[in-house]
Amino acid sequence: MYKRVIVPLDGSELAEQALPNATQLARASNAPLLLVSVVGYPYLESKGLSSWALQQEALDQVVKEETDRAQQYLESVRSTLAADGFEVSSEVRRGSVDRAILADPQPGDVIVMTTHGRGGVARWFLGSVAEDVVRRSAVPVLLVRIHPKEQAATGSWSPRLD
């Protein structure tokens, strides 16, 4: 069925809601999981930082800290899944989030990710990584639609580093 299941994770409980679907596909396909986290410029800008306004050394330090945090987080999720019998690898990528997610899908891959379920003006104004991935992906994408209000009711994935 699938050769690899790619799961973009950003450290949020919302993104982790894709894991049950991803693990079901991985188990049914006997496919390995690839967990991907992206350290991107939108993250830096949301923290009030702008790459052009920082000296290169300061930007490099912020990117290194975020990369280290993402690696720790992914390792936590990876080890939990591996303990459940899954073959799991992880990667931290840099750059535009949608482009980084789509950096290397191969024929036979599937991407499993959540969407915030925004509609109308909110989606237009904020954009949608999920929409960009679906639009540009050469491999199938399974979107798990979770509304933030439903998040608490559906439970959350256990490993979290805050």
mmCIF file of C-alpha atoms in Angstrom:
data_model
loop_
_atom_site.group_PDB
_atom_site.id
_atom_site.type_symbol
_atom_site.label_atom_id
_atom_site.label_comp_id
_atom_site.label_asym_id
_atom_site.label_seq_id
_atom_site.Cartn_x
_atom_site.Cartn_y
_atom_site.Cartn_z
ATOM 1 C CA MET A 1 0.000 0.000 0.000
ATOM 2 C CA TYR A 2 2.358 2.759 1.247
ATOM 3 C CA LYS A 3 6.135 2.600 1.480
ATOM 4 C CA ARG A 4 6.546 5.394 4.062
ATOM 5 C CA VAL A 5 4.238 7.522 6.198
ATOM 6 C CA ILE A 6 5.427 11.114 6.647
ATOM 7 C CA VAL A 7 4.040 12.985 9.667
ATOM 8 C CA PRO A 8 4.752 16.717 10.008
ATOM 9 C CA LEU A 9 4.795 17.714 13.688
ATOM 10 C CA ASP A 10 5.249 21.178 15.162
ATOM 11 C CA GLY A 11 5.244 20.268 18.836
ATOM 12 C CA SER A 12 1.569 21.071 19.303
ATOM 13 C CA GLU A 13 -1.126 18.740 20.584
ATOM 14 C CA LEU A 14 -3.124 19.636 17.494
ATOM 15 C CA ALA A 15 -0.445 18.324 15.121
ATOM 16 C CA GLU A 16 -0.075 15.180 17.236
ATOM 17 C CA GLN A 17 -3.713 14.304 16.516
ATOM 18 C CA ALA A 18 -2.458 12.973 13.160
ATOM 19 C CA LEU A 19 -0.473 10.226 14.906
ATOM 20 C CA PRO A 20 -3.298 7.714 15.440
ATOM 21 C CA ASN A 21 -4.170 7.811 11.714
ATOM 22 C CA ALA A 22 -0.495 7.720 10.728
ATOM 23 C CA THR A 23 0.249 4.723 12.934
ATOM 24 C CA GLN A 24 -2.795 2.856 11.601
ATOM 25 C CA LEU A 25 -1.594 3.413 8.030
ATOM 26 C CA ALA A 26 1.960 2.429 8.958
ATOM 27 C CA ARG A 27 0.804 -0.760 10.646
ATOM 28 C CA ALA A 28 -1.576 -1.690 7.801
ATOM 29 C CA SER A 29 1.132 -1.024 5.184
ATOM 30 C CA ASN A 30 4.062 -2.327 7.220
ATOM 31 C CA ALA A 31 5.644 1.029 6.404
ATOM 32 C CA PRO A 32 8.117 3.082 8.420
ATOM 33 C CA LEU A 33 7.155 6.450 9.858
ATOM 34 C CA LEU A 34 9.109 9.632 9.164
ATOM 35 C CA LEU A 35 8.461 12.413 11.670
ATOM 36 C CA VAL A 36 9.272 15.863 10.291
ATOM 37 C CA SER A 37 9.541 19.141 12.136
ATOM 38 C CA VAL A 38 10.312 22.422 10.403
ATOM 39 C CA VAL A 39 12.205 25.362 11.827
ATOM 40 C CA GLY A 40 10.959 28.077 9.544
ATOM 41 C CA TYR A 41 11.023 31.799 9.230
ATOM 42 C CA PRO A 42 7.308 32.179 9.984
ATOM 43 C CA TYR A 43 8.107 30.772 13.444
ATOM 44 C CA LEU A 44 10.862 33.313 13.957
ATOM 45 C CA GLU A 45 8.634 36.163 12.780
ATOM 46 C CA SER A 46 5.857 35.070 15.151
ATOM 47 C CA LYS A 47 8.330 35.502 18.000
ATOM 48 C CA GLY A 48 8.842 39.123 16.981
ATOM 49 C CA LEU A 49 12.081 38.404 15.162
ATOM 50 C CA SER A 50 12.784 39.216 11.570
ATOM 51 C CA SER A 51 15.724 37.605 9.790
ATOM 52 C CA TRP A 52 16.726 40.829 8.039
ATOM 53 C CA ALA A 53 16.738 42.764 11.312
ATOM 54 C CA LEU A 54 19.009 40.417 13.219
ATOM 55 C CA GLN A 55 22.707 40.078 12.922
ATOM 56 C CA GLN A 56 23.627 36.740 11.387
ATOM 57 C CA GLU A 57 25.132 35.441 14.629
ATOM 58 C CA ALA A 58 21.956 36.121 16.592
ATOM 59 C CA LEU A 59 19.797 34.516 13.901
ATOM 60 C CA ASP A 60 22.054 31.465 13.833
ATOM 61 C CA GLN A 61 21.703 31.129 17.617
ATOM 62 C CA VAL A 62 17.895 31.324 17.489
ATOM 63 C CA VAL A 63 17.751 28.755 14.667
ATOM 64 C CA LYS A 64 20.127 26.449 16.563
ATOM 65 C CA GLU A 65 18.011 26.663 19.730
ATOM 66 C CA GLU A 66 14.801 25.946 17.822
ATOM 67 C CA THR A 67 16.471 23.095 15.921
ATOM 68 C CA ASP A 68 17.703 21.550 19.195
ATOM 69 C CA ARG A 69 14.224 21.886 20.725
ATOM 70 C CA ALA A 70 12.628 20.270 17.655
ATOM 71 C CA GLN A 71 15.149 17.397 17.721
ATOM 72 C CA GLN A 72 14.432 16.713 21.408
ATOM 73 C CA TYR A 73 10.711 16.761 20.777
ATOM 74 C CA LEU A 74 10.912 14.455 17.759
ATOM 75 C CA GLU A 75 13.192 12.050 19.648
ATOM 76 C CA SER A 76 10.620 11.836 22.433
ATOM 77 C CA VAL A 77 7.828 11.000 19.993
ATOM 78 C CA ARG A 78 10.110 8.663 18.007
ATOM 79 C CA SER A 79 11.143 6.649 21.064
ATOM 80 C CA THR A 80 7.520 6.248 22.192
ATOM 81 C CA LEU A 81 6.478 4.991 18.761
ATOM 82 C CA ALA A 82 9.522 2.713 18.499
ATOM 83 C CA ALA A 83 8.622 1.195 21.882
ATOM 84 C CA ASP A 84 5.224 0.357 20.347
ATOM 85 C CA GLY A 85 6.981 -1.585 17.580
ATOM 86 C CA PHE A 86 7.083 0.996 14.803
ATOM 87 C CA GLU A 87 10.073 1.669 12.595
ATOM 88 C CA VAL A 88 10.497 5.427 13.020
ATOM 89 C CA SER A 89 12.977 8.048 11.899
ATOM 90 C CA SER A 90 12.875 11.800 12.301
ATOM 91 C CA GLU A 91 14.202 14.908 10.585
ATOM 92 C CA VAL A 92 14.339 18.566 11.450
ATOM 93 C CA ARG A 93 14.203 20.684 8.328
ATOM 94 C CA ARG A 94 14.619 24.413 7.799
ATOM 95 C CA GLY A 95 12.832 26.889 5.614
ATOM 96 C CA SER A 96 9.314 27.517 4.447
ATOM 97 C CA VAL A 97 7.103 25.016 6.266
ATOM 98 C CA ASP A 98 5.132 23.706 3.283
ATOM 99 C CA ARG A 99 8.230 23.459 1.089
ATOM 100 C CA ALA A 100 10.209 21.699 3.810
ATOM 101 C CA ILE A 101 7.418 19.160 4.320
ATOM 102 C CA LEU A 102 7.445 18.474 0.579
ATOM 103 C CA ALA A 103 11.251 18.384 0.318
ATOM 104 C CA ASP A 104 11.652 14.697 -0.462
ATOM 105 C CA PRO A 105 8.476 12.637 -0.782
ATOM 106 C CA GLN A 106 9.058 9.522 -2.869
ATOM 107 C CA PRO A 107 6.580 7.501 -4.905
ATOM 108 C CA GLY A 108 4.679 5.316 -2.438
ATOM 109 C CA ASP A 109 4.814 7.867 0.405
ATOM 110 C CA VAL A 110 1.779 9.365 2.097
ATOM 111 C CA ILE A 111 1.734 12.534 4.213
ATOM 112 C CA VAL A 112 -0.561 12.514 7.250
ATOM 113 C CA MET A 113 -1.173 15.853 8.947
ATOM 114 C CA THR A 114 -3.832 17.809 10.767
ATOM 115 C CA THR A 115 -5.608 20.923 9.701
ATOM 116 C CA HIS A 116 -6.939 23.591 12.040
ATOM 117 C CA GLY A 117 -10.312 23.501 10.324
ATOM 118 C CA ARG A 118 -10.384 27.242 9.718
ATOM 119 C CA GLY A 119 -12.723 28.534 7.089
ATOM 120 C CA GLY A 120 -13.735 31.745 5.417
ATOM 121 C CA VAL A 121 -11.843 34.920 6.212
ATOM 122 C CA ALA A 122 -9.678 33.298 8.934
ATOM 123 C CA ARG A 123 -8.258 30.801 6.425
ATOM 124 C CA TRP A 124 -7.795 33.468 3.784
ATOM 125 C CA PHE A 125 -6.058 35.824 6.198
ATOM 126 C CA LEU A 126 -3.878 33.274 7.991
ATOM 127 C CA GLY A 127 -3.206 30.961 5.062
ATOM 128 C CA SER A 128 -2.991 27.233 5.389
ATOM 129 C CA VAL A 129 0.098 25.065 5.399
ATOM 130 C CA ALA A 130 -2.138 22.030 4.930
ATOM 131 C CA GLU A 131 -3.774 23.599 1.871
ATOM 132 C CA ASP A 132 -0.369 24.433 0.369
ATOM 133 C CA VAL A 133 0.865 20.876 0.989
ATOM 134 C CA VAL A 134 -2.237 19.348 -0.603
ATOM 135 C CA ARG A 135 -2.045 21.682 -3.571
ATOM 136 C CA ARG A 136 1.650 21.048 -4.299
ATOM 137 C CA SER A 137 2.187 17.452 -3.180
ATOM 138 C CA ALA A 138 3.098 14.763 -5.671
ATOM 139 C CA VAL A 139 2.064 12.066 -3.156
ATOM 140 C CA PRO A 140 -1.239 11.442 -1.356
ATOM 141 C CA VAL A 141 -2.018 13.628 1.653
ATOM 142 C CA LEU A 142 -4.378 12.555 4.424
ATOM 143 C CA LEU A 143 -5.709 15.564 6.318
ATOM 144 C CA VAL A 144 -7.066 14.929 9.796
ATOM 145 C CA ARG A 145 -9.432 17.771 10.549
ATOM 146 C CA ILE A 146 -9.425 18.718 14.209
ATOM 147 C CA HIS A 147 -11.122 21.821 15.525
ATOM 148 C CA PRO A 148 -9.277 23.391 18.487
ATOM 149 C CA LYS A 149 -12.443 23.043 20.622
ATOM 150 C CA GLU A 150 -12.496 19.300 19.902
ATOM 151 C CA GLN A 151 -8.840 18.893 20.766
ATOM 152 C CA ALA A 152 -9.376 18.515 24.507
ATOM 153 C CA ALA A 153 -12.180 16.007 23.998
ATOM 154 C CA THR A 154 -10.156 13.731 21.694
ATOM 155 C CA GLY A 155 -7.206 13.343 24.063
ATOM 156 C CA SER A 156 -3.631 14.146 23.278
ATOM 157 C CA TRP A 157 -0.469 12.347 22.423
ATOM 158 C CA SER A 158 1.602 11.763 25.551
ATOM 159 C CA PRO A 159 5.232 12.866 24.929
ATOM 160 C CA ARG A 160 5.470 16.638 25.156
ATOM 161 C CA LEU A 161 8.406 18.861 25.909
ATOM 162 C CA ASP A 162 7.324 22.314 26.991
#
